[in-house]
PDB file of C-alpha atoms in Angstrom:
ATOM      1  CA  MET A 240     115.859 123.715  68.616  1.00 68.00           C
ATOM      2  CA  THR A 241     115.671 122.270  65.117  1.00 91.00           C
ATOM      3  CA  GLN A 242     116.935 124.206  62.159  1.00 93.00           C
ATOM      4  CA  PRO A 243     114.155 125.789  60.085  1.00 97.00           C
ATOM      5  CA  PRO A 244     113.830 124.677  56.471  1.00 98.00           C
ATOM      6  CA  LEU A 245     115.820 126.578  53.887  1.00 98.00           C
ATOM      7  CA  PRO A 246     113.832 129.343  52.170  1.00 98.00           C
ATOM      8  CA  GLN A 247     112.345 128.135  48.880  1.00 98.00           C
ATOM      9  CA  PRO A 248     112.437 130.781  46.132  1.00 98.00           C
ATOM     10  CA  GLN A 249     109.316 130.892  43.959  1.00 98.00           C
ATOM     11  CA  LEU A 250     108.504 132.686  40.715  1.00 98.00           C
ATOM     12  CA  ASP A 251     107.020 135.619  42.607  1.00 98.00           C
ATOM     13  CA  ARG A 252     108.318 137.122  45.822  1.00 97.00           C
ATOM     14  CA  THR A 253     107.515 135.195  48.974  1.00 98.00           C
ATOM     15  CA  PRO A 254     108.143 135.936  52.635  1.00 98.00           C
ATOM     16  CA  ILE A 255     110.511 134.048  54.882  1.00 98.00           C
ATOM     17  CA  THR A 256     109.746 133.248  58.510  1.00 98.00           C
ATOM     18  CA  SER A 257     111.336 135.005  61.457  1.00 97.00           C
ATOM     19  CA  ASP A 258     112.986 131.666  62.339  1.00 97.00           C
ATOM     20  CA  GLN A 259     114.543 131.517  58.867  1.00 97.00           C
ATOM     21  CA  TYR A 260     115.694 135.109  59.205  1.00 96.00           C
ATOM     22  CA  LEU A 261     117.322 134.459  62.576  1.00 95.00           C
ATOM     23  CA  GLU A 262     118.952 131.214  61.442  1.00 95.00           C
ATOM     24  CA  TYR A 263     120.224 132.213  58.009  1.00 94.00           C
ATOM     25  CA  THR A 264     121.006 135.925  58.186  1.00 91.00           C
ATOM     26  CA  PRO A 265     124.588 136.517  59.302  1.00 89.00           C
ATOM     27  CA  GLU A 266     124.954 138.540  62.503  1.00 85.00           C
ATOM     28  CA  LYS A 267     127.397 140.786  60.721  1.00 86.00           C
ATOM     29  CA  LEU A 268     127.571 140.783  56.949  1.00 85.00           C
ATOM     30  CA  GLU A 269     131.124 141.427  55.785  1.00 88.00           C
ATOM     31  CA  LEU A 270     132.796 142.038  52.450  1.00 89.00           C
ATOM     32  CA  TRP A 271     135.899 139.935  51.778  1.00 85.00           C
ATOM     33  CA  SER A 272     137.662 140.408  48.431  1.00 87.00           C
ATOM     34  CA  GLY A 273     134.404 141.560  46.868  1.00 92.00           C
ATOM     35  CA  PHE A 274     132.270 138.717  48.289  1.00 88.00           C
ATOM     36  CA  TYR A 275     129.675 138.665  51.055  1.00 86.00           C
ATOM     37  CA  GLY A 276     130.825 136.574  53.960  1.00 81.00           C
ATOM     38  CA  TYR A 277     130.957 136.088  57.678  1.00 76.00           C
ATOM     39  CA  GLY A 278     133.688 133.967  59.179  1.00 75.00           C
ATOM     40  CA  GLY A 279     133.345 131.029  56.822  1.00 77.00           C
ATOM     41  CA  GLN A 280     129.611 130.655  57.537  1.00 83.00           C
ATOM     42  CA  ASP A 281     127.609 128.840  54.867  1.00 90.00           C
ATOM     43  CA  LEU A 282     125.459 131.580  53.333  1.00 92.00           C
ATOM     44  CA  THR A 283     123.196 129.322  51.250  1.00 95.00           C
ATOM     45  CA  GLY A 284     120.166 130.002  53.467  1.00 96.00           C
ATOM     46  CA  PHE A 285     120.852 133.747  53.307  1.00 95.00           C
ATOM     47  CA  TYR A 286     121.080 133.721  49.504  1.00 96.00           C
ATOM     48  CA  LEU A 287     117.913 131.616  49.195  1.00 98.00           C
ATOM     49  CA  GLY A 288     116.107 134.020  51.525  1.00 97.00           C
ATOM     50  CA  ILE A 289     117.104 136.957  49.336  1.00 97.00           C
ATOM     51  CA  LEU A 290     115.917 135.124  46.216  1.00 97.00           C
ATOM     52  CA  ALA A 291     112.644 134.170  47.933  1.00 98.00           C
ATOM     53  CA  ASN A 292     112.019 137.796  48.904  1.00 98.00           C
ATOM     54  CA  MET A 293     112.959 139.025  45.421  1.00 97.00           C
ATOM     55  CA  GLY A 294     111.155 136.314  43.440  1.00 98.00           C
ATOM     56  CA  LEU A 295     112.807 134.466  40.589  1.00 97.00           C
ATOM     57  CA  ARG A 296     110.986 136.435  37.876  1.00 96.00           C
ATOM     58  CA  GLU A 297     112.508 139.644  39.210  1.00 97.00           C
ATOM     59  CA  ALA A 298     115.948 138.076  39.683  1.00 95.00           C
ATOM     60  CA  VAL A 299     115.957 136.818  36.085  1.00 94.00           C
ATOM     61  CA  ARG A 300     115.201 140.333  34.809  1.00 95.00           C
ATOM     62  CA  HIS A 301     118.546 141.570  36.140  1.00 95.00           C
ATOM     63  CA  VAL A 302     120.859 139.004  34.518  1.00 94.00           C
ATOM     64  CA  PRO A 303     121.253 138.363  30.777  1.00 94.00           C
ATOM     65  CA  MET A 304     119.419 135.252  29.569  1.00 94.00           C
ATOM     66  CA  SER A 305     122.658 133.838  28.155  1.00 95.00           C
ATOM     67  CA  ILE A 306     124.160 133.703  31.653  1.00 96.00           C
ATOM     68  CA  TRP A 307     121.114 131.852  33.049  1.00 95.00           C
ATOM     69  CA  LEU A 308     121.246 129.380  30.152  1.00 96.00           C
ATOM     70  CA  GLU A 309     124.950 128.763  30.720  1.00 96.00           C
ATOM     71  CA  ALA A 310     124.342 128.053  34.411  1.00 96.00           C
ATOM     72  CA  ILE A 311     121.372 125.764  33.673  1.00 95.00           C
ATOM     73  CA  GLN A 312     123.395 123.856  31.103  1.00 95.00           C
ATOM     74  CA  GLU A 313     126.339 123.373  33.448  1.00 96.00           C
ATOM     75  CA  VAL A 314     124.207 122.208  36.387  1.00 96.00           C
ATOM     76  CA  ALA A 315     121.905 120.002  34.301  1.00 96.00           C
ATOM     77  CA  LEU A 316     124.768 118.271  32.482  1.00 95.00           C
ATOM     78  CA  GLN A 317     126.327 117.325  35.826  1.00 96.00           C
ATOM     79  CA  ASN A 318     123.222 115.355  36.824  1.00 96.00           C
ATOM     80  CA  PRO A 319     124.195 111.663  36.901  1.00 95.00           C
ATOM     81  CA  LYS A 320     120.634 110.599  35.977  1.00 96.00           C
ATOM     82  CA  LEU A 321     121.048 111.951  32.430  1.00 95.00           C
ATOM     83  CA  ASP A 322     121.477 109.230  29.854  1.00 96.00           C
ATOM     84  CA  ASP A 323     122.841 109.948  26.376  1.00 96.00           C
ATOM     85  CA  ALA A 324     119.385 110.450  24.842  1.00 97.00           C
ATOM     86  CA  MET A 325     118.313 112.940  27.524  1.00 97.00           C
ATOM     87  CA  ARG A 326     121.682 114.726  27.341  1.00 96.00           C
ATOM     88  CA  ASP A 327     121.192 115.158  23.580  1.00 97.00           C
ATOM     89  CA  ARG A 328     117.637 116.402  24.145  1.00 97.00           C
ATOM     90  CA  LEU A 329     118.849 118.869  26.776  1.00 96.00           C
ATOM     91  CA  ASN A 330     121.558 120.185  24.464  1.00 96.00           C
ATOM     92  CA  ARG A 331     119.071 120.615  21.582  1.00 97.00           C
ATOM     93  CA  GLY A 332     116.646 122.474  23.857  1.00 97.00           C
ATOM     94  CA  LEU A 333     119.380 124.746  25.175  1.00 96.00           C
ATOM     95  CA  ALA A 334     120.601 125.408  21.633  1.00 97.00           C
ATOM     96  CA  ASP A 335     117.058 126.507  20.717  1.00 98.00           C
ATOM     97  CA  LEU A 336     116.871 128.794  23.767  1.00 97.00           C
ATOM     98  CA  GLN A 337     120.303 130.246  22.954  1.00 97.00           C
ATOM     99  CA  ALA A 338     119.080 130.989  19.411  1.00 97.00           C
ATOM    100  CA  VAL A 339     116.033 132.780  20.866  1.00 97.00           C
ATOM    101  CA  ASP A 340     118.334 134.764  23.166  1.00 96.00           C
ATOM    102  CA  ARG A 341     120.564 135.796  20.241  1.00 96.00           C
ATOM    103  CA  TYR A 342     117.471 136.822  18.249  1.00 96.00           C
ATOM    104  CA  LEU A 343     116.152 138.924  21.129  1.00 94.00           C
ATOM    105  CA  GLN A 344     119.530 140.624  21.484  1.00 92.00           C
ATOM    106  CA  GLU A 345     119.500 141.593  17.798  1.00 93.00           C
ATOM    107  CA  VAL A 346     115.946 142.951  17.730  1.00 83.00           C
TER     108      VAL A 346
END
């Protein structure tokens, strides 16, 4: 049997298939040192399934914008396709979003 595709989180909540559930949900979810785990199993499919069911809009509501921006910056800056001009543009855009976040925190 072929492995089902990884769940694809969308802006709004979306269902996963029963095949995705069976493939990516650990048989026994354990807590190791404060982290979900199950015998070294890759939990990427499980996490994506949770995000798909929750929807990204809802997930974003539960984490401060500054944390999302920090993660986006870190991941985007690691992309080898970025040239110097695009890296500068990315940094300017993130600086603008960080200023908006600071403003919203003050209001």
